[in-house]
Tab-separated table of C-alpha atoms in Angstrom:
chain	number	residue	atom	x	y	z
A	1	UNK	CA	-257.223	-89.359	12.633
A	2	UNK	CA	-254.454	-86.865	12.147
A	3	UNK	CA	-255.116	-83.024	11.488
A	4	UNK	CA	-255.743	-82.021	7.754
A	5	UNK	CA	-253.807	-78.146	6.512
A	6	UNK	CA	-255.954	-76.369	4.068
A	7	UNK	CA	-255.110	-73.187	2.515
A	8	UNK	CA	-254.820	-69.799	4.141
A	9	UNK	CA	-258.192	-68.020	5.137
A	10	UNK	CA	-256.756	-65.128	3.372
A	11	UNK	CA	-253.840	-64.652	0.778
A	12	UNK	CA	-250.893	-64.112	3.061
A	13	UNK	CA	-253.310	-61.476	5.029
A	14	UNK	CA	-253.491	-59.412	1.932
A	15	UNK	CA	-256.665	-59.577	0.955
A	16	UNK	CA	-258.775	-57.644	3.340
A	17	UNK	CA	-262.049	-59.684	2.387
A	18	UNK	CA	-261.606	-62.963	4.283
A	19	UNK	CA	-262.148	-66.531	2.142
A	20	UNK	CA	-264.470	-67.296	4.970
A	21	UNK	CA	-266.325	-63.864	4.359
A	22	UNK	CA	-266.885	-64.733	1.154
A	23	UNK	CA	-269.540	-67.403	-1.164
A	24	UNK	CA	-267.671	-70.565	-0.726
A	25	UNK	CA	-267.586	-72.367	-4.405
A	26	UNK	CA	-265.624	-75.335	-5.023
A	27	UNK	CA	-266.104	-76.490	-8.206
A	28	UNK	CA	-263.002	-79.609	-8.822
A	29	UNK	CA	-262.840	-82.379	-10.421
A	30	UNK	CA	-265.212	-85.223	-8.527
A	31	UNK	CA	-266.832	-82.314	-7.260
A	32	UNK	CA	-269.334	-79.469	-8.207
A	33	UNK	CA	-270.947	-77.311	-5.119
A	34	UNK	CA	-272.118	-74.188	-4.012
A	35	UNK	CA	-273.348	-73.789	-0.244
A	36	UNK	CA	-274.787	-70.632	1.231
A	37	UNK	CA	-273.911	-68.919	3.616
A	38	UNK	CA	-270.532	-69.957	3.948
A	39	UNK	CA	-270.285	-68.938	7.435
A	40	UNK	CA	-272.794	-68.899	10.490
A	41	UNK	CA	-272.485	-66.158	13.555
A	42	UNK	CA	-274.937	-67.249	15.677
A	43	UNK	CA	-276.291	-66.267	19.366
A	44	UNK	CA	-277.460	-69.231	22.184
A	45	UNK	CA	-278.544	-69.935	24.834
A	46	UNK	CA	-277.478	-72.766	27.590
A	47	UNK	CA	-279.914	-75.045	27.497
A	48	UNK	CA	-282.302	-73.989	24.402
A	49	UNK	CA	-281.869	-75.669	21.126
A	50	UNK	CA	-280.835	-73.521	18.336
A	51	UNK	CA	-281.950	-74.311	14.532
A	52	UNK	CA	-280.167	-73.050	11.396
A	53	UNK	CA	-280.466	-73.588	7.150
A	54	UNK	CA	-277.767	-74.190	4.932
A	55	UNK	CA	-278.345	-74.525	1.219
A	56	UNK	CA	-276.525	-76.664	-0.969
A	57	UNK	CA	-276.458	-76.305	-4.414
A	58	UNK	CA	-275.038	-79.414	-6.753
A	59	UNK	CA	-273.829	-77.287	-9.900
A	60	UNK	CA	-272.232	-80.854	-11.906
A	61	UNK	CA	-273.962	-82.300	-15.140
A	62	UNK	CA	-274.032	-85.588	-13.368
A	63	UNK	CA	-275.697	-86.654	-9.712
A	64	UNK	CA	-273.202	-85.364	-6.956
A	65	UNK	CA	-272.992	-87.233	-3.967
A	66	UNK	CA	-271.723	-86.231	-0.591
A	67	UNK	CA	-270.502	-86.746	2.787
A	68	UNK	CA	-271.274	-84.499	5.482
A	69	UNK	CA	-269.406	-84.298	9.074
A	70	UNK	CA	-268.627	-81.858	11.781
A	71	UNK	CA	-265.184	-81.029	12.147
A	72	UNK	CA	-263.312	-79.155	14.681
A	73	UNK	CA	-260.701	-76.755	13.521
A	74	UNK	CA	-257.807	-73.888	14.841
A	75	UNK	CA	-256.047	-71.040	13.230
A	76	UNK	CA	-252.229	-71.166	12.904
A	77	UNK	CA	-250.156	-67.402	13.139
A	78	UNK	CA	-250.333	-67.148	9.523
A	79	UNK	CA	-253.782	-67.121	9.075
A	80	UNK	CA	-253.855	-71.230	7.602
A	81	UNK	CA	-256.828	-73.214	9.010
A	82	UNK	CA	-256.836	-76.724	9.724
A	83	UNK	CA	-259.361	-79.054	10.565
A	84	UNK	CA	-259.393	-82.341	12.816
A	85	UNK	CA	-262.115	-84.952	12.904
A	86	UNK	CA	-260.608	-85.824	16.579
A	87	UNK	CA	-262.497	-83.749	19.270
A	88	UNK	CA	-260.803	-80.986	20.161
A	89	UNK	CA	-260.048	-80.815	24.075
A	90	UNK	CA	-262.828	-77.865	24.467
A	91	UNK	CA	-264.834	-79.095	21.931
A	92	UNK	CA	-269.054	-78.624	21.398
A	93	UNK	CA	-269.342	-80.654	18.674
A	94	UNK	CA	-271.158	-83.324	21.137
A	95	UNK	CA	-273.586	-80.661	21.494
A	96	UNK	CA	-274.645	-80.018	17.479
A	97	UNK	CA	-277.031	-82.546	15.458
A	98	UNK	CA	-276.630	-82.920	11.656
A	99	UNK	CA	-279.519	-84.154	9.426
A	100	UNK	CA	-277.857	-86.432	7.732
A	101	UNK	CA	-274.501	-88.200	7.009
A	102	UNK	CA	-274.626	-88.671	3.044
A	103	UNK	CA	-276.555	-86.517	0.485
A	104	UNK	CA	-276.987	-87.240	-3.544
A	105	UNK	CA	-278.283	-84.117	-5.578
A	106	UNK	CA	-279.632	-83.960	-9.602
A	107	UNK	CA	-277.760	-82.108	-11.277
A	108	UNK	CA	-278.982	-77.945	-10.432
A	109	UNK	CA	-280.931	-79.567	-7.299
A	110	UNK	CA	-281.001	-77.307	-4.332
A	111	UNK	CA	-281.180	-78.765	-0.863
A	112	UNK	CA	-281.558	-77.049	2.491
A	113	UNK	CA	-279.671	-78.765	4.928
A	114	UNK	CA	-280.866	-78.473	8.538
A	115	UNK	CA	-278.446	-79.255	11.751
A	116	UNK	CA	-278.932	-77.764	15.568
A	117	UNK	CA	-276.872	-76.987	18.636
A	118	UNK	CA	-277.784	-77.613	21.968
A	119	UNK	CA	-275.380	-76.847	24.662
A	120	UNK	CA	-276.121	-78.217	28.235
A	121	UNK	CA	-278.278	-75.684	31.056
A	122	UNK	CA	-275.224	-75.195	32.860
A	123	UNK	CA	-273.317	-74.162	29.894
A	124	UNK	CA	-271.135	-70.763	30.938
A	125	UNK	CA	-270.725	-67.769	28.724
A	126	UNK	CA	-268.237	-68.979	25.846
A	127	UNK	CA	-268.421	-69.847	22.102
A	128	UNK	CA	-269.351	-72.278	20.418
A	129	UNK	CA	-266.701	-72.927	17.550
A	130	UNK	CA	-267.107	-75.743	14.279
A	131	UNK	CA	-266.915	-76.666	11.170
A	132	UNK	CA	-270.196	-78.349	8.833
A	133	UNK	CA	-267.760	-80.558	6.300
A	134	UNK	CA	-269.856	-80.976	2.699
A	135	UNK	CA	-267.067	-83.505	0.809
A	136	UNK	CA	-267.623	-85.197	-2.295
A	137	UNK	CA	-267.719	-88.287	-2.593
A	138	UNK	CA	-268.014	-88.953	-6.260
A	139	UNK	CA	-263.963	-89.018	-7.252
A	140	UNK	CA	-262.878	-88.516	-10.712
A	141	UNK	CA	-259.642	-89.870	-12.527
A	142	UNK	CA	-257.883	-87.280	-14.454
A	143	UNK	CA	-255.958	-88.217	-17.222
A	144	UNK	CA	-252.835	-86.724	-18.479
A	145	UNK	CA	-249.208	-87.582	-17.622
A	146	UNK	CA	-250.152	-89.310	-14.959
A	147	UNK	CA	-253.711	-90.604	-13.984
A	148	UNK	CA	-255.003	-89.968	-10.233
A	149	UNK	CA	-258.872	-89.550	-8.150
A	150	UNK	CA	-259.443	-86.304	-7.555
A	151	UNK	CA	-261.972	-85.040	-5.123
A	152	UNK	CA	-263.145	-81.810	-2.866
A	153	UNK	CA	-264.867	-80.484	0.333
A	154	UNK	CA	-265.935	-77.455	1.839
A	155	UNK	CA	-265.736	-76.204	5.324
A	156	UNK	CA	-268.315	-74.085	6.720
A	157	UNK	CA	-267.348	-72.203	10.146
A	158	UNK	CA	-270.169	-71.782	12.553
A	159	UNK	CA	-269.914	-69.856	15.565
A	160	UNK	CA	-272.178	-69.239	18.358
A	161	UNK	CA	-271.942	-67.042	21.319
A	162	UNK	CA	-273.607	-68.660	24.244
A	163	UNK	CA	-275.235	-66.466	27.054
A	164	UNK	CA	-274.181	-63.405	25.974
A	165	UNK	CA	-270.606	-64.277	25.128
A	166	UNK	CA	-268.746	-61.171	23.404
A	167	UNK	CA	-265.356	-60.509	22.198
A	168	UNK	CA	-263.375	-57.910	23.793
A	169	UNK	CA	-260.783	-56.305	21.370
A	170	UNK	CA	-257.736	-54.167	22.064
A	171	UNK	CA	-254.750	-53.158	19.694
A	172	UNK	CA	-251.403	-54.072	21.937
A	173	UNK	CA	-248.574	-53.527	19.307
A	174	UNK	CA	-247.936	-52.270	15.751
A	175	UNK	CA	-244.957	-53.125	13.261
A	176	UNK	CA	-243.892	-53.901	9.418
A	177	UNK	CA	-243.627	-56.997	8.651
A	178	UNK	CA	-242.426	-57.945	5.047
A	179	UNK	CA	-245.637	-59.830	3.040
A	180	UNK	CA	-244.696	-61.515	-0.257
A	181	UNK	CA	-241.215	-59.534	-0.168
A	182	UNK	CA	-243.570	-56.434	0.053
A	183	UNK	CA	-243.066	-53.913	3.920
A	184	UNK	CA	-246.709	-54.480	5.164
A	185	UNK	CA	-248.249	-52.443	8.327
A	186	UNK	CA	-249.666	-55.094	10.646
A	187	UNK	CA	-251.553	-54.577	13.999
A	188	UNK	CA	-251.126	-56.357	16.568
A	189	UNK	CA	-255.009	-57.165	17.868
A	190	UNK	CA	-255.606	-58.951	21.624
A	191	UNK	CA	-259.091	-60.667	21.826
A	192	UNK	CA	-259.653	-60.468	26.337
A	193	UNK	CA	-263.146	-61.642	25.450
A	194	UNK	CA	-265.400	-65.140	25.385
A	195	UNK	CA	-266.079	-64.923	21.638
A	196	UNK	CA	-264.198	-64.430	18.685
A	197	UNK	CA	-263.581	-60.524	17.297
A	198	UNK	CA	-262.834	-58.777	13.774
A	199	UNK	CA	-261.847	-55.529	13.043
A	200	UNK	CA	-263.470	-53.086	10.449
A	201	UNK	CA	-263.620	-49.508	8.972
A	202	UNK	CA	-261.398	-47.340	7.512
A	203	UNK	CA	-258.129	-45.237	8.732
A	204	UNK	CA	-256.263	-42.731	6.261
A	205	UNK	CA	-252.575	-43.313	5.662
A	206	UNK	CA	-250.022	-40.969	4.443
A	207	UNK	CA	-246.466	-42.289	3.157
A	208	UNK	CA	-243.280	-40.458	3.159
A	209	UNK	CA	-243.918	-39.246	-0.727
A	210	UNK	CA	-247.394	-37.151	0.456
A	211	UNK	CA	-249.494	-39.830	-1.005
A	212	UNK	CA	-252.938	-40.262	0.949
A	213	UNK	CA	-255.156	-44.179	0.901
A	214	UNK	CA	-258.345	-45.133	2.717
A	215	UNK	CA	-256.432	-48.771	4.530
A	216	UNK	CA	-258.360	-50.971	6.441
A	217	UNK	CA	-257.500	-54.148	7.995
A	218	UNK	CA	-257.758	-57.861	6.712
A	219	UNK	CA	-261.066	-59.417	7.729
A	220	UNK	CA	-259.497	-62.038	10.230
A	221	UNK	CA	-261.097	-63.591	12.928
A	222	UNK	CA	-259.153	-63.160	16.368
A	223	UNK	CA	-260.142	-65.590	18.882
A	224	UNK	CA	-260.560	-65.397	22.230
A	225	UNK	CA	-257.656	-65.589	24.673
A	226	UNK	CA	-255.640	-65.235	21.658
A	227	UNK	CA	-253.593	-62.110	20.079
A	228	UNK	CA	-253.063	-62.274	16.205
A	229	UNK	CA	-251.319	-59.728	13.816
A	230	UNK	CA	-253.745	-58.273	11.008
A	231	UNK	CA	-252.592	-56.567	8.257
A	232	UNK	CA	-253.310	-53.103	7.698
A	233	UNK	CA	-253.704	-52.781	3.842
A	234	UNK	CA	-254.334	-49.907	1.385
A	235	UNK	CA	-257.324	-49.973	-0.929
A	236	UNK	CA	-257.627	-49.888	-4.666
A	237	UNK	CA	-259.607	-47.156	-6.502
A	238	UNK	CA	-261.571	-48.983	-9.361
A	239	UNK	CA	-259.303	-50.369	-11.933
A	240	UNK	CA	-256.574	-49.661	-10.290
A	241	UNK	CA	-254.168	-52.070	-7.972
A	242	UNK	CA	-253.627	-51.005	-4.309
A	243	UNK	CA	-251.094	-48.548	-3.882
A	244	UNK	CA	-247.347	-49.586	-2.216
A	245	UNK	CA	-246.238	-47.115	0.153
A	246	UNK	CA	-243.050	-45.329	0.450
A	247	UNK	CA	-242.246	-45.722	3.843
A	248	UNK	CA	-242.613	-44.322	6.841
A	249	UNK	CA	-245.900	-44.189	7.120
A	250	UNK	CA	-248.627	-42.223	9.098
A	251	UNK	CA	-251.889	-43.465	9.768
A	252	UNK	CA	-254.371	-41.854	11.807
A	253	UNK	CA	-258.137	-42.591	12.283
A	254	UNK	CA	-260.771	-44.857	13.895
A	255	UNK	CA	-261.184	-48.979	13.457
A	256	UNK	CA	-263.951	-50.416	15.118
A	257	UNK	CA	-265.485	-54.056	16.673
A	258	UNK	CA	-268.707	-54.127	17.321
A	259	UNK	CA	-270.066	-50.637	18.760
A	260	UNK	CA	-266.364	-50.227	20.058
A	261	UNK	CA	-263.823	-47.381	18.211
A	262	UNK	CA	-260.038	-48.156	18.434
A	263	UNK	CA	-258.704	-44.633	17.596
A	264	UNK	CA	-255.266	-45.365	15.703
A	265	UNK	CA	-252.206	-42.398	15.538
A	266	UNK	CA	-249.144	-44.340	14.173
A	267	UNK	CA	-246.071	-43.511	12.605
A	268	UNK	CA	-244.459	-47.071	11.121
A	269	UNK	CA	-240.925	-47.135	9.568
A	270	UNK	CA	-240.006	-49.338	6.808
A	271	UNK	CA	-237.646	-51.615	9.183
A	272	UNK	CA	-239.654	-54.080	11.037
A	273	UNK	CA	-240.923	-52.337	14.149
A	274	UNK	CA	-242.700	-49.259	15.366
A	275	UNK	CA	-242.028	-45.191	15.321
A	276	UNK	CA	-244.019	-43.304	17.637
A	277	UNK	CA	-245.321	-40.478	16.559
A	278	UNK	CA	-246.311	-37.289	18.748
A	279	UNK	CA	-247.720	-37.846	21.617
A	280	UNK	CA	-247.084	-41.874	21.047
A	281	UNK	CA	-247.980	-43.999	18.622
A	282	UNK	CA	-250.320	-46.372	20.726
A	283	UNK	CA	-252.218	-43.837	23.206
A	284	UNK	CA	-255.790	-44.011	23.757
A	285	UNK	CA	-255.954	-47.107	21.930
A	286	UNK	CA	-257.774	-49.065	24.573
């Protein structure tokens, strides 16, 4: 079956609270669902079998009925996810049990959804990367214009490190990149590790007017073996929308993965690419 695109895990990396950090609701027509928690970071072991809830909530006026699958799934450059019923070639999907294929719900039922992943004894550190599908299967013609069945799903990531599997995050590179027509700071993050890896915290910024910003960077996973640019991206105050820096801009601080600090000292023009600033712009970063 070919690949599916869905949208981007984030708004074109400008939203630093990731789609996949947040409560997934889909709500469309044919389809009326709330599941919780919309994503699973796990820890196994090789050989032990590991047991985990999901609860699905049916929100529609009417019975829902769905169809529930595991999926496989990867993470273009731009931050889009897609998911693939075929087995990926590293795949662990033979390894995870579901409790059942097909669900129907009243309408306001709850139902906690059970499934388990067992990966073989001689399993080696690594993680353990799908996707639970919940897709409706109760389609609904819309009228209007044109008449057409209309349906939804939800993906829920799990991951689960296995033996002890850990990312292992570096920042390699630094640049503007232009986001929605808009010069964006974007890191350039290298995952060396056997599980995936996000950055948090908070750095201070400074643009070429004197104006100061807490930033911090979009809540992206980076995967292992992989290196992926995350945008660096001031926050609001209360009310207010972020603020759009005059470039150059400084930014000095700490990020962090983990227990790890990344100490950041940058100086970014408004051209696409990097000044150093005293001492250079990426020391100490590792």
């Amino acid at each position: 079956m070919p690949t599916e695109p869905t949208r981007p895990l984030t708004a074109v990396l400008l939203c630093v609270a990731s789609a996949l950090a947040l409560s997934i609701d889909a709500h469309a027509q044919g389809f009326a669902a709330y599941v919780s928690p919309p994503r699973f970071q796990l820890q196994a072991q090789a050989g032990q079998r590991l047991r985990e809830v999901m609860e699905i909530q049916h929100v529609g006026t009417q019975k829902g009925s769905y169809r529930i699958y595991t999926s496989d799934w990867t993470l273009s450059p731009d931050s889009a996810v897609t998911f693939s019923n075929e087995l990926a070639a590293d795949s662990c999907r033979p390894w995870v049990a579901i409790e059942r294929r097909e669900l129907t719900l009243e309408p306001g039922a709850k139902y906690r959804y059970r499934f388990e992943i067992q990966p073989p004894a001689d399993t080696p550190p690594r993680e353990c990367r799908f996707a639970i599908m919940i897709e409706g299967l109760d389609p609904t013609q819309v009228q209007g214009a044109v008449s057409f069945q209309v349906s939804g799903r939800i993906g829920v990531i799990v991951y689960a490190a296995i033996g002890g599997a850990q990312p292992e995050l570096s920042i390699v590179g630094a640049r503007v990149e232009k986001v929605r027509g808009q010069p964006t700071a974007m890191l350039e993050v290298r995952n060396s590790g056997q599980a995936h890896g996000r950055l948090g915290g908070f750095v201070n910024g400074t643009d070429a007017s004197g104006k100061t910003f807490e930033m911090a960077p979009a809540d992206i996973p980076v995967l292992p073996g992989e290196t992926r640019r995350i945008a660096l991206v001031p926050l609001a105050d209360e009310g207010r929308p972020p603020p759009r820096p005059d470039f150059p801009l400084t930014v000095r601080g700490s990020l962090e993965w983990g227990a790890n600090r990344l100490p950041l000292d940058l100086r970014l023009a408004a051209e696409e690419g990097l000044l150093a600033g005293a001492g250079g712009a990426l020391d100490e970063l590792h």
